[in-house]
Coordinates of C-alpha atoms in Angstrom, one line a residue:
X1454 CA -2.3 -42.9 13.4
X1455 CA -5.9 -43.2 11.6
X1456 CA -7.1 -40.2 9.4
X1457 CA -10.0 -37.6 10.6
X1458 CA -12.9 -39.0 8.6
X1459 CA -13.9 -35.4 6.9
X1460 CA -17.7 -35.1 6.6
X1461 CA -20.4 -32.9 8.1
X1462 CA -20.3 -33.9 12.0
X1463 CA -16.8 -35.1 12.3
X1464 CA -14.7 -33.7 14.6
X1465 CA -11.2 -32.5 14.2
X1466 CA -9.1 -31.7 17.2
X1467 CA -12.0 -30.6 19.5
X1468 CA -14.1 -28.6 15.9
X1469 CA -16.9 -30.1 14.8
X1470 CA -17.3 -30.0 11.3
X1471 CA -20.8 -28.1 10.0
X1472 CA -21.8 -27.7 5.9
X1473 CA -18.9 -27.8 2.8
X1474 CA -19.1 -24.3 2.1
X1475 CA -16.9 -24.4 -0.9
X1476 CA -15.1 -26.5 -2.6
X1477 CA -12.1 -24.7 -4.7
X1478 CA -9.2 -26.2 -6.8
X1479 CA -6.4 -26.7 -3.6
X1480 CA -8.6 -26.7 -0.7
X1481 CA -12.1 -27.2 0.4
X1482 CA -13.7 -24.7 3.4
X1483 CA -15.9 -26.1 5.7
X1484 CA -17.9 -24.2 8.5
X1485 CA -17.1 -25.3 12.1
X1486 CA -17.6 -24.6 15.6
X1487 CA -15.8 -25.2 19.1
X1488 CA -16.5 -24.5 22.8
X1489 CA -14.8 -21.0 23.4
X1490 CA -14.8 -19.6 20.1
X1491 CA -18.2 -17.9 19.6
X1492 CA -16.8 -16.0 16.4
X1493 CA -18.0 -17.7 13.0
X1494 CA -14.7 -19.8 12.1
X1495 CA -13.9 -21.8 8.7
X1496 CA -11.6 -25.1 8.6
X1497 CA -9.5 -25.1 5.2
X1498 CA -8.8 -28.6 4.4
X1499 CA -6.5 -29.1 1.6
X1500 CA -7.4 -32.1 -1.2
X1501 CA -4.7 -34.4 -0.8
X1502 CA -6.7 -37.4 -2.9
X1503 CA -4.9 -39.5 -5.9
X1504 CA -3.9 -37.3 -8.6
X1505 CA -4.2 -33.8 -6.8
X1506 CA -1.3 -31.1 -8.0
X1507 CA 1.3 -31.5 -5.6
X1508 CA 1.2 -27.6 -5.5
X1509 CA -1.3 -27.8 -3.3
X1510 CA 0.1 -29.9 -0.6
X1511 CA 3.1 -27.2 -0.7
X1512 CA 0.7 -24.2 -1.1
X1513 CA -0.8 -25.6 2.0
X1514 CA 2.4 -25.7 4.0
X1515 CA 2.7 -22.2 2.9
X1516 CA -0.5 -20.8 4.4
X1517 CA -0.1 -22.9 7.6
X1518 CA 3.3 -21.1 8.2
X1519 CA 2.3 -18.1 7.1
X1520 CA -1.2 -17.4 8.6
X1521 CA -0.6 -17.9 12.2
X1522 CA 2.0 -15.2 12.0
X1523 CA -0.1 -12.1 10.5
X1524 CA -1.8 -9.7 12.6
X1525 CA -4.4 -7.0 11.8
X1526 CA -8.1 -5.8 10.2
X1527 CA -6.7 -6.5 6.7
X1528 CA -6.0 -10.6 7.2
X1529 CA -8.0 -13.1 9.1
X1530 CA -7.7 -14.3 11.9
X1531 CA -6.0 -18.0 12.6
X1532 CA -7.2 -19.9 15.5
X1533 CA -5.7 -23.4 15.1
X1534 CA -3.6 -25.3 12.7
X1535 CA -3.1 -29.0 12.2
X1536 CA -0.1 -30.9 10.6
X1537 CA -0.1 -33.5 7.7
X1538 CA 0.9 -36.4 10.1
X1539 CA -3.0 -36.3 11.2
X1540 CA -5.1 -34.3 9.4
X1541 CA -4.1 -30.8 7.8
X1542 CA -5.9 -27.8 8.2
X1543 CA -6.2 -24.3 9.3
X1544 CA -9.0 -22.9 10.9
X1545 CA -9.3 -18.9 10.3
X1546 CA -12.0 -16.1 11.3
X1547 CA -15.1 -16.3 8.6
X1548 CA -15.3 -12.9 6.9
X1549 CA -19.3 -12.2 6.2
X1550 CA -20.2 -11.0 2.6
X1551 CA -19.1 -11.9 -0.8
X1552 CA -15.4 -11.7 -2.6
X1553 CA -14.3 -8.7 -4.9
X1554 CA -15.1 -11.4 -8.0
X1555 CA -18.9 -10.7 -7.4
X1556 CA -18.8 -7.6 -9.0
X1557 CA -17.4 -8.6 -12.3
X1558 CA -20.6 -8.6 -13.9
X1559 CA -20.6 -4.6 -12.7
X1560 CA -18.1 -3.8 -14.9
X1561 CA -16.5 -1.2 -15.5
X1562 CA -17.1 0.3 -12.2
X1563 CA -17.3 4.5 -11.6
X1564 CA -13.8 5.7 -11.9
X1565 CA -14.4 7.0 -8.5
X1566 CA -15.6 4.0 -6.8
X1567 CA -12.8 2.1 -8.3
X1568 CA -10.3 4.2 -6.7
X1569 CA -11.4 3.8 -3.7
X1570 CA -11.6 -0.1 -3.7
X1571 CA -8.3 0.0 -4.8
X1572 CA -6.6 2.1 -1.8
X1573 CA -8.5 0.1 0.6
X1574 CA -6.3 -2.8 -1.4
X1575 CA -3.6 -0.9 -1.4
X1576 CA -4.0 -0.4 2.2
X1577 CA -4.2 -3.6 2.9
X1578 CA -1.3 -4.1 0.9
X1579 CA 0.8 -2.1 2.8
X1580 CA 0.2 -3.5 6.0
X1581 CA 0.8 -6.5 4.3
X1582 CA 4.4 -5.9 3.3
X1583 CA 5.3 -4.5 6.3
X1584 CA 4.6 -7.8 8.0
X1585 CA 7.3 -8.7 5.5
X1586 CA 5.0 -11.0 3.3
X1587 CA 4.4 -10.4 -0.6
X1588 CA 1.0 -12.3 -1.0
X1589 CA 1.6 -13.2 -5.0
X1590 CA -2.1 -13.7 -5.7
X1591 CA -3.8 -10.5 -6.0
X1592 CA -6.7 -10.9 -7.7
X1593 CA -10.8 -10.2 -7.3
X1594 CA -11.3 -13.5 -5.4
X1595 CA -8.8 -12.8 -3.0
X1596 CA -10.1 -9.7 -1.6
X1597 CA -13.4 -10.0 0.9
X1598 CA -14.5 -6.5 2.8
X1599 CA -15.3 -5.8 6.1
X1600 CA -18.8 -4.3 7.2
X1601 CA -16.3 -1.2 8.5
X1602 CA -15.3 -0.9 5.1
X1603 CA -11.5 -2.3 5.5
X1604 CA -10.2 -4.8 3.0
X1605 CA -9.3 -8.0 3.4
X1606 CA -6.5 -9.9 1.9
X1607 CA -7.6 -14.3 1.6
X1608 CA -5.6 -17.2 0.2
X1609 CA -1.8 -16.9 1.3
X1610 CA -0.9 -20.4 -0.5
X1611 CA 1.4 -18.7 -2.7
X1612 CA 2.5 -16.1 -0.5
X1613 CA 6.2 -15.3 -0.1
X1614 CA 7.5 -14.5 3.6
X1615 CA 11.0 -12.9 4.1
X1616 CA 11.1 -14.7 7.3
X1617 CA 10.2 -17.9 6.3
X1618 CA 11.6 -20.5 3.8
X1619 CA 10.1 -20.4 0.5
X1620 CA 9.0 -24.2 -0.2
X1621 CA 7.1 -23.0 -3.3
X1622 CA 10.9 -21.3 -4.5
X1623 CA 12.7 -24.4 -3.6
X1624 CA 10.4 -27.8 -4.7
X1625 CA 9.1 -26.1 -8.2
X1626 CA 10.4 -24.2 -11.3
X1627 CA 7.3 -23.0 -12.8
X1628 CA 5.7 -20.1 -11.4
X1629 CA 1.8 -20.7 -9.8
X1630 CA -0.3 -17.9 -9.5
X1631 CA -3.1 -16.5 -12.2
X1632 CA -1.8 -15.7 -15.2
X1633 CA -4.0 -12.5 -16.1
X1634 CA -2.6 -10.6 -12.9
X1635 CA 1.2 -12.3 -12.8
X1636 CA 3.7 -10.1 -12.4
X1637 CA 6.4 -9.8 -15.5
X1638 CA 9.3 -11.1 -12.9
X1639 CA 7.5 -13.7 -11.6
X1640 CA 8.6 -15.7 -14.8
X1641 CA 12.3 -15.1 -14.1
X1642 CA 11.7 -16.8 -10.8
X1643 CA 11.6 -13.2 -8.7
X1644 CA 9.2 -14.2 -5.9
X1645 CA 10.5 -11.5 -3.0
X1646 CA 10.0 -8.1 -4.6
X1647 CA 6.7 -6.7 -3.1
X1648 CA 6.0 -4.6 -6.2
X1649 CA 4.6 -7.8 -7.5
X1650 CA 1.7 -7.4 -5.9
X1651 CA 1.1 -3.9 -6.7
X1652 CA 1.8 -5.1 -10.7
X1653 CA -1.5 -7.5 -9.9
X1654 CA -3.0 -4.4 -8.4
X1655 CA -3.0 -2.6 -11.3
X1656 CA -4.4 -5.6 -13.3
X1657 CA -7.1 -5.2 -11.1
X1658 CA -7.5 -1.5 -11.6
X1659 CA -7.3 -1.4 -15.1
X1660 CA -9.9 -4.6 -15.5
X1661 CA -12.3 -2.7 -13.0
X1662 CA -12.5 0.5 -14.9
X1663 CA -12.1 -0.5 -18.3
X1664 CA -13.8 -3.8 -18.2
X1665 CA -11.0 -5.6 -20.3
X1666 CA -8.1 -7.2 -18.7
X1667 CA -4.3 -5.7 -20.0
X1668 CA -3.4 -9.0 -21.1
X1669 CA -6.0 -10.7 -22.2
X1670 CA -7.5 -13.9 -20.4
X1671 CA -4.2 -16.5 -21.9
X1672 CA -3.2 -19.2 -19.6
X1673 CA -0.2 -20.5 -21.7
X1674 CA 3.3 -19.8 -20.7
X1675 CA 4.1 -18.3 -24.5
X1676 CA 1.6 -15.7 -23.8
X1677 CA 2.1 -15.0 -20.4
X1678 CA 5.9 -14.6 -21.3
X1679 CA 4.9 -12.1 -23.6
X1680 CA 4.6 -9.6 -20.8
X1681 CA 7.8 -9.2 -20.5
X1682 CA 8.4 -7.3 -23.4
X1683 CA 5.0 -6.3 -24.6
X1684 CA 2.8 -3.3 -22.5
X1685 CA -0.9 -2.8 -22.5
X1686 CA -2.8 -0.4 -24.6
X1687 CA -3.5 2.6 -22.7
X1688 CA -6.7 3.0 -21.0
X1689 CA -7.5 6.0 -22.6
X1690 CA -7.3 4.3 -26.0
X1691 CA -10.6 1.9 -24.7
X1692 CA -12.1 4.7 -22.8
X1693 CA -12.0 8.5 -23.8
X1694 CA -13.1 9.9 -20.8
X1695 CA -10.3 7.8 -18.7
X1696 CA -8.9 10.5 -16.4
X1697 CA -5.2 11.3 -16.7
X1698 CA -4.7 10.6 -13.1
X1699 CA -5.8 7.1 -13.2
X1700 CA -3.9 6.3 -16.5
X1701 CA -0.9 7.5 -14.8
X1702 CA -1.4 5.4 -11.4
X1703 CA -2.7 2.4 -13.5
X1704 CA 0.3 2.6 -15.5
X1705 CA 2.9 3.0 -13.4
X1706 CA 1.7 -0.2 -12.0
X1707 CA 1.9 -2.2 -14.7
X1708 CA 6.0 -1.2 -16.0
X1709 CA 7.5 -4.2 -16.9
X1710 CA 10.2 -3.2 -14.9
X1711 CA 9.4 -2.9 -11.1
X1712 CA 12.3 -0.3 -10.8
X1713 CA 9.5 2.1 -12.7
X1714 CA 6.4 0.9 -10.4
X1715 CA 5.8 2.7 -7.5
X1716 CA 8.4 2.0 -4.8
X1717 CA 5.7 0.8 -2.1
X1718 CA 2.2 0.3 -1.2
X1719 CA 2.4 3.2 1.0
X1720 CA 3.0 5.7 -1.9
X1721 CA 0.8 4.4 -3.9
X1722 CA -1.9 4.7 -1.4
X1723 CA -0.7 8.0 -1.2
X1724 CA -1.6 8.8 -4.9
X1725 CA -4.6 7.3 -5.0
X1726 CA -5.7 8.7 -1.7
X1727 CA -4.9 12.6 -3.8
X1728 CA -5.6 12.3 -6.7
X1729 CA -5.8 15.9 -7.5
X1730 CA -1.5 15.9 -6.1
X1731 CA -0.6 12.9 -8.6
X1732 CA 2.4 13.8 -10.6
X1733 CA 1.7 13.4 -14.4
X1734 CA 4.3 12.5 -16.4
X1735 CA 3.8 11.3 -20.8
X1736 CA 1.9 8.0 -19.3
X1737 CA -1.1 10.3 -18.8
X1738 CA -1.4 11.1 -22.2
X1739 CA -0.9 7.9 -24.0
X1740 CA -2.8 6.4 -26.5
X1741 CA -0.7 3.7 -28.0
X1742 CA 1.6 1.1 -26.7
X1743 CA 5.3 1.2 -26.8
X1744 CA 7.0 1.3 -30.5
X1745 CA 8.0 -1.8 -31.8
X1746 CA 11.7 -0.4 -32.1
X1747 CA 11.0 -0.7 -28.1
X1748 CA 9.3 -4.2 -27.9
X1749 CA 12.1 -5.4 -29.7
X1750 CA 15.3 -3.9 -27.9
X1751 CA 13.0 -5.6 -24.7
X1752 CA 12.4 -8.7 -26.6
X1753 CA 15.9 -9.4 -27.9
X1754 CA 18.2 -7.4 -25.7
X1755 CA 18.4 -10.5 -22.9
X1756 CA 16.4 -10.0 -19.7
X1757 CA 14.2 -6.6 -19.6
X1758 CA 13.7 -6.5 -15.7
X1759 CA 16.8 -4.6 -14.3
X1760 CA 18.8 -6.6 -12.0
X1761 CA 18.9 -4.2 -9.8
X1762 CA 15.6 -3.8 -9.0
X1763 CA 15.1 -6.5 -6.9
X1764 CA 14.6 -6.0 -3.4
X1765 CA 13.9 -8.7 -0.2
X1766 CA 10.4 -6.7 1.4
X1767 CA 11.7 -5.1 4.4
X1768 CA 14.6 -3.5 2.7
X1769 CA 12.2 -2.3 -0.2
X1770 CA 9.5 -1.1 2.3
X1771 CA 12.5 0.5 4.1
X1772 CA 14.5 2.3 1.5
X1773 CA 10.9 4.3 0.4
X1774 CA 9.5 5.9 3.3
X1775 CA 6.8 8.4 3.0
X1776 CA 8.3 11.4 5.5
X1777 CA 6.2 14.5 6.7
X1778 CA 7.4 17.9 7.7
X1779 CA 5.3 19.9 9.9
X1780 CA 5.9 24.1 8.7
X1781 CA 5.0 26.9 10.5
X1782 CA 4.2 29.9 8.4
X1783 CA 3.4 32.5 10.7
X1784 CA 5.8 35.3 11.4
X1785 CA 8.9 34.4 13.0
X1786 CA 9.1 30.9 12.1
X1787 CA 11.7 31.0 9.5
X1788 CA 14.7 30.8 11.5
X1789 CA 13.0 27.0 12.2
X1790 CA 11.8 26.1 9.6
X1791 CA 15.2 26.8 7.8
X1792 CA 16.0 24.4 10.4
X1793 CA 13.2 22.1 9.5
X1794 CA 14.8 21.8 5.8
X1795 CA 18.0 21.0 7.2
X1796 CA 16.7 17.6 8.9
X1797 CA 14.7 17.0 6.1
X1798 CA 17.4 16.9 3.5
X1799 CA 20.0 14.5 5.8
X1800 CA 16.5 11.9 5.9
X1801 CA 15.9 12.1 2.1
X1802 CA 19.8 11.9 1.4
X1803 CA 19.6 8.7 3.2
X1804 CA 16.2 7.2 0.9
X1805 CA 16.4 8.3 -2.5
X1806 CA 13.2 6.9 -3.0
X1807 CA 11.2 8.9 -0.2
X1808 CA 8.2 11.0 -0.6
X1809 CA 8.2 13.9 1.2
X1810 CA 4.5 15.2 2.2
X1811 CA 5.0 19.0 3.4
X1812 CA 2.0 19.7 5.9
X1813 CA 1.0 22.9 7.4
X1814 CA -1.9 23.1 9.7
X1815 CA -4.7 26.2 9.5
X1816 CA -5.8 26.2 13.0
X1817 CA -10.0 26.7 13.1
X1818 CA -11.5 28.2 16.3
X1819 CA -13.7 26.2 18.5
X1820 CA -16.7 28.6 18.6
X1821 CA -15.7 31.3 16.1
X1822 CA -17.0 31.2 12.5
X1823 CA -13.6 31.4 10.5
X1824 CA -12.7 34.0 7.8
X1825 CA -11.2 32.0 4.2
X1826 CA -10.1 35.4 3.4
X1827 CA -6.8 36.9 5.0
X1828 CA -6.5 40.8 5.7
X1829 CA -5.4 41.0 2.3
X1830 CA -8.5 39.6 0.6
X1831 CA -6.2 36.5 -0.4
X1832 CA -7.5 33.1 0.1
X1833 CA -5.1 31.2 3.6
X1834 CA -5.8 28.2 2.3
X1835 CA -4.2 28.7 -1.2
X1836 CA -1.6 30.9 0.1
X1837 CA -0.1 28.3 2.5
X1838 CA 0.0 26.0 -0.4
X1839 CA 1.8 28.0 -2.5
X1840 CA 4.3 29.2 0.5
X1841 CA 4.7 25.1 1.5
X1842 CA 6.1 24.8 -2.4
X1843 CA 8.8 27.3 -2.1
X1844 CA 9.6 26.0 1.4
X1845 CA 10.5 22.7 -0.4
X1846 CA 11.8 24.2 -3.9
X1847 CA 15.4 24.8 -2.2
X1848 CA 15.1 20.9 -1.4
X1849 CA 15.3 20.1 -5.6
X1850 CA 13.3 17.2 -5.3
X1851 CA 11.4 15.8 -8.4
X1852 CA 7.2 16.7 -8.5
X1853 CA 6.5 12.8 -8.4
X1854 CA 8.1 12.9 -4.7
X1855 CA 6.7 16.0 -3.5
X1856 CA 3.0 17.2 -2.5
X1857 CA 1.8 19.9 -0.1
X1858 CA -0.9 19.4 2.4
X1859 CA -3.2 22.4 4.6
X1860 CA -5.0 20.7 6.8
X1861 CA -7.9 22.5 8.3
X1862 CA -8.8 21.5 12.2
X1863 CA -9.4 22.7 15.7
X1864 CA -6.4 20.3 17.1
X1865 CA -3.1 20.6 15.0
X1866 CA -1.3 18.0 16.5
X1867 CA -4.8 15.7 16.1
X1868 CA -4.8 16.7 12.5
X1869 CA -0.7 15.9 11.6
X1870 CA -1.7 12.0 13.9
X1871 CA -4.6 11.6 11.8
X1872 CA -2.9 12.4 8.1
X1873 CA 0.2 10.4 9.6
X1874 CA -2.2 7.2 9.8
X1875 CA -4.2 8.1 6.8
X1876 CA -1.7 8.2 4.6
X1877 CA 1.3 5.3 6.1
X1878 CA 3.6 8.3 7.0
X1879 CA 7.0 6.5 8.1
X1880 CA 8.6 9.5 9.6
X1881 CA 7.2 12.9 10.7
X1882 CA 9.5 15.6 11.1
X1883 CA 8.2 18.8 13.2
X1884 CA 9.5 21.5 14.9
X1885 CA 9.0 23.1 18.3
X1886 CA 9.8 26.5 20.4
X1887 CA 11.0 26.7 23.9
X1888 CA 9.2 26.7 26.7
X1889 CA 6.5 29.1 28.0
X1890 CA 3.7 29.3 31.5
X1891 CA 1.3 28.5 27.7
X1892 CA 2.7 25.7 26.9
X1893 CA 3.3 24.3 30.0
X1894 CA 0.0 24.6 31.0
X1895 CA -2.1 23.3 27.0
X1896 CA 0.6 21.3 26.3
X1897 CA 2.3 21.4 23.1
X1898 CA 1.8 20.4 19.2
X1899 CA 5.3 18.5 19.1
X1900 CA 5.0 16.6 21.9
X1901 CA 1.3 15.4 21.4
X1902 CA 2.8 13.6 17.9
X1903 CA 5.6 12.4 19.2
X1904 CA 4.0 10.8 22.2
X1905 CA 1.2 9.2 19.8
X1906 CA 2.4 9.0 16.3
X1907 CA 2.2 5.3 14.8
X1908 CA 6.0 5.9 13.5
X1909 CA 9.1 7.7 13.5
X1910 CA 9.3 11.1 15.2
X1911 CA 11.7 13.7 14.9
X1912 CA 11.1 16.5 16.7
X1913 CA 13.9 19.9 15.8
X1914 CA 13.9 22.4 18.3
X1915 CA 16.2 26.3 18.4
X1916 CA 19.2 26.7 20.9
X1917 CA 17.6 28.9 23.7
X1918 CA 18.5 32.7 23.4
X1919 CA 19.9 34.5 26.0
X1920 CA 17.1 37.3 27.6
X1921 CA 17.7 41.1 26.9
X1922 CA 18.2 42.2 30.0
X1923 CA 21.4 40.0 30.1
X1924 CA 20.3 37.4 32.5
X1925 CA 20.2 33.5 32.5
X1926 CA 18.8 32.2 28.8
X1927 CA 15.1 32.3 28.9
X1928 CA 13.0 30.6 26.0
X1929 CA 11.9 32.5 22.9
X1930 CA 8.3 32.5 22.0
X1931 CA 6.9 29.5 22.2
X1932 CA 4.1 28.7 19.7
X1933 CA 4.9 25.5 19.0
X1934 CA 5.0 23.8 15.5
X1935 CA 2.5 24.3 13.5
X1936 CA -0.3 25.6 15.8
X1937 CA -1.4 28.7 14.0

């Protein structure tokens, strides 16, 4: 069967083909339309000429298995795919604006505004991942933005799908990708851990608030090998001012090991979404790189990525849920929330690698002006914190896995949905009292959040107690969890 003859007016199965809108190393974009589709759309067309890389024949195969399958705000969309045996191409959704790699020249960016680029990354991430894909690629011209503010991840030609087979892992031995932001395992041929991508993540961050890259710009293999036994300096040795926070995030991203990176996208969305809660350990303070004694134990000592650490996505994304525990702290609650910690302990006995987010809700009034102060003169909001730590002190868990959250809103159970989505909560755990003619007739907390909560719900609840007056059991008071 003849070839599509590619040029401005052609068409290609029913898409007439508008301007060549770029023209990259693998692929060229072109602009296109088609009756029914009023959306702006772009046809990639991979260059298959006389002595084009192979790579991008098989990168192309990739993204034509890959894209069809994602769904979301943080991908584009795929309308059509067409096979080699014609002509190859995938038409996707045509993001408006300019990639991340426009604002290069802006660097380093406000620590601030960097942050917040990078969760909307690390957002998209995590959505990502949970789609079971590890896109391998991470870098400022893979990233577009939409006008709602939501990132967007482009270019899945190296991507990695659990589901899928891996055509890049089975017809190549030399790792593809960009060399500034490859991960360290990606050179031992580890192409399904999704802490890969957060490794390239923090290239990025560090690059977009220091200005340098961690690794210089080397394209060889010798110096991209070197990564596996050499760190970065520490951005605080380029930049005084560096906040601790953001050397510890930034660095915790970039361990040589992934067993010492953050576990998921999720949690490290979570730390860059509070910053003031991020745990700091000794990579806060550093000013130098490792020792030498340690670069060579790394260097000499065989392979410096723990075995163990690999993980296929779903089982990684599984094994480190982000779990929230809804406490009462009003009087009379203890007797449940006792219970709470209970149900809490079994989940995190189950994921060493959880993050448990303790969340208790400081109810405002709809027309009232609310009093900060309590009877005592003592600030509510500070004193909930500080009663939502010794809730979870009995539960022995280290600070890096731990933060406490008082949410001020009208709606409780409005305010746990919305932090649940905020933040990629996996599993909310919340209590609730028996019934009452009050509850029956508002409705209650606990069953608002597990009716509409994006994930996992457990909802712990008291045996009922038997009346005074000796009768049938009648409910106990029933202010339910954690409507205060």
């Amino acid at each position: 069967m003849a070839k599509f003859v590619v040029q401005p007016g052609a068409n290609i199965d029913g898409f007439t083909l508008g301007e060549c809108v770029h023209r990259g190393g693998m692929a060229t974009l072109w602009s296109v339309t088609r009756d029914g589709i009023a959306a702006p759309v772009l046809m990639k067309i991979p260059r298959v000429s006389e002595g084009e890389d192979p790579a991008a024949i098989v990168s192309f195969e990739m993204e034509q298995m890959i894209l069809p399958k994602l769904k979301g705000i943080n991908v584009p969309h795929c309308y059509a795919a067409g096979d080699f045996a014609r002509q190859a191409y995938v038409v996707i959704e045509r993001i408006p604006g300019q990639t991340l790699y426009h604002r290069l020249p802006d660097l380093p960016l406000p620590y601030d505004e960097a942050r917040l680029l990078a969760l909307k990354i690390a957002d998209a991430l995590c959505d990502l991942h949970r789609q079971n894909v590890i896109h391998h690629d991470i870098k400022p011209s893979s990233i577009m933005f939409r006008a709602t503010g939501e990132a967007v991840l482009i270019d899945f030609g190296l991507s990695h799908h659990d589901h899928l087979p891996d055509l890049l892992q089975e017809e190549f031995r030399v790792p593809y990708g960009t060399a500034p932001y490859m991960a360290p395992e990606r050179l031992l041929g580890v192409r399904d851990d999704p802490r890969s991508d957060l490794f390239s993540l923090g290239v990025l961050l560090y690059f977009f608030t220091t200005g340098v890259r961690p690794f210089g710009e080397s394209e060889t293999m010798a110096g991209m090998r070197r990564r596996l036994w050499r760190d970065p300096y520490p951005p605080r040795q380029l930049r005084a001012d560096y906040p601790p926070w953001l050397q510890e995030i930034v660095l915790r991203c970039l361990e040589i090991d992934p067993v010492w990176r953050y576990p998921t996208a999720s949690q490290l969305a979570f730390d860059l979404t509070h910053p003031d809660q991020v745990k700091l350990t000794a990579r806060s303070e550093r000013l130098k790189r490792d020792p030498l004694s340690t670069v060579l134990r790394r260097r000499f000592n065989g392979n410096p990525i723990n075995e163990r650490s690999k993980s296929a996505v779903a089982a990684q994304v599984a094994s480190s849920p982000i779990v929230a525990v809804a406490i009462d702290v009003t009087e009379g609650s203890s007797e449940l929330n006792e219970a709470l910690r209970i149900t809490a302990e079994r989940i995190l006995k189950t994921s060493p690698s959880a993050r448990l987010a303790c969340l208790n809700v400081l109810k405002l009034g709809r027309v009232t002006i609310d009093r900060t102060l309590d009877e005592e003169g003592n600030n509510k909001h500070v004193g909930r914190l500080v009663t939502l730590k010794h809730w979870a002190a009995s539960l022995k868990l280290d600070e890096s896995r731990l933060t406490a959250h008082v949410l001020e809103a009208v709606d409780p159970a409005g305010a746990i949905l919305e932090f649940a989505e905020a933040n990629h909560v996996d599993h909310i755990v919340i209590g609730a009292r028996q019934n009452s003619l009050v509850r029956t007739l508002l409705g209650s907390t606990s069953a608002k959040v597990a009716a509409e909560a994006p994930c996992t719900v457990t909802v712990v609840r008291l045996p009922w107690r038997a009346s005074e007056d000796g009768g049938r059991g009648e409910p106990s008071d029933d202010r339910s969890l954690p409507a205060i």
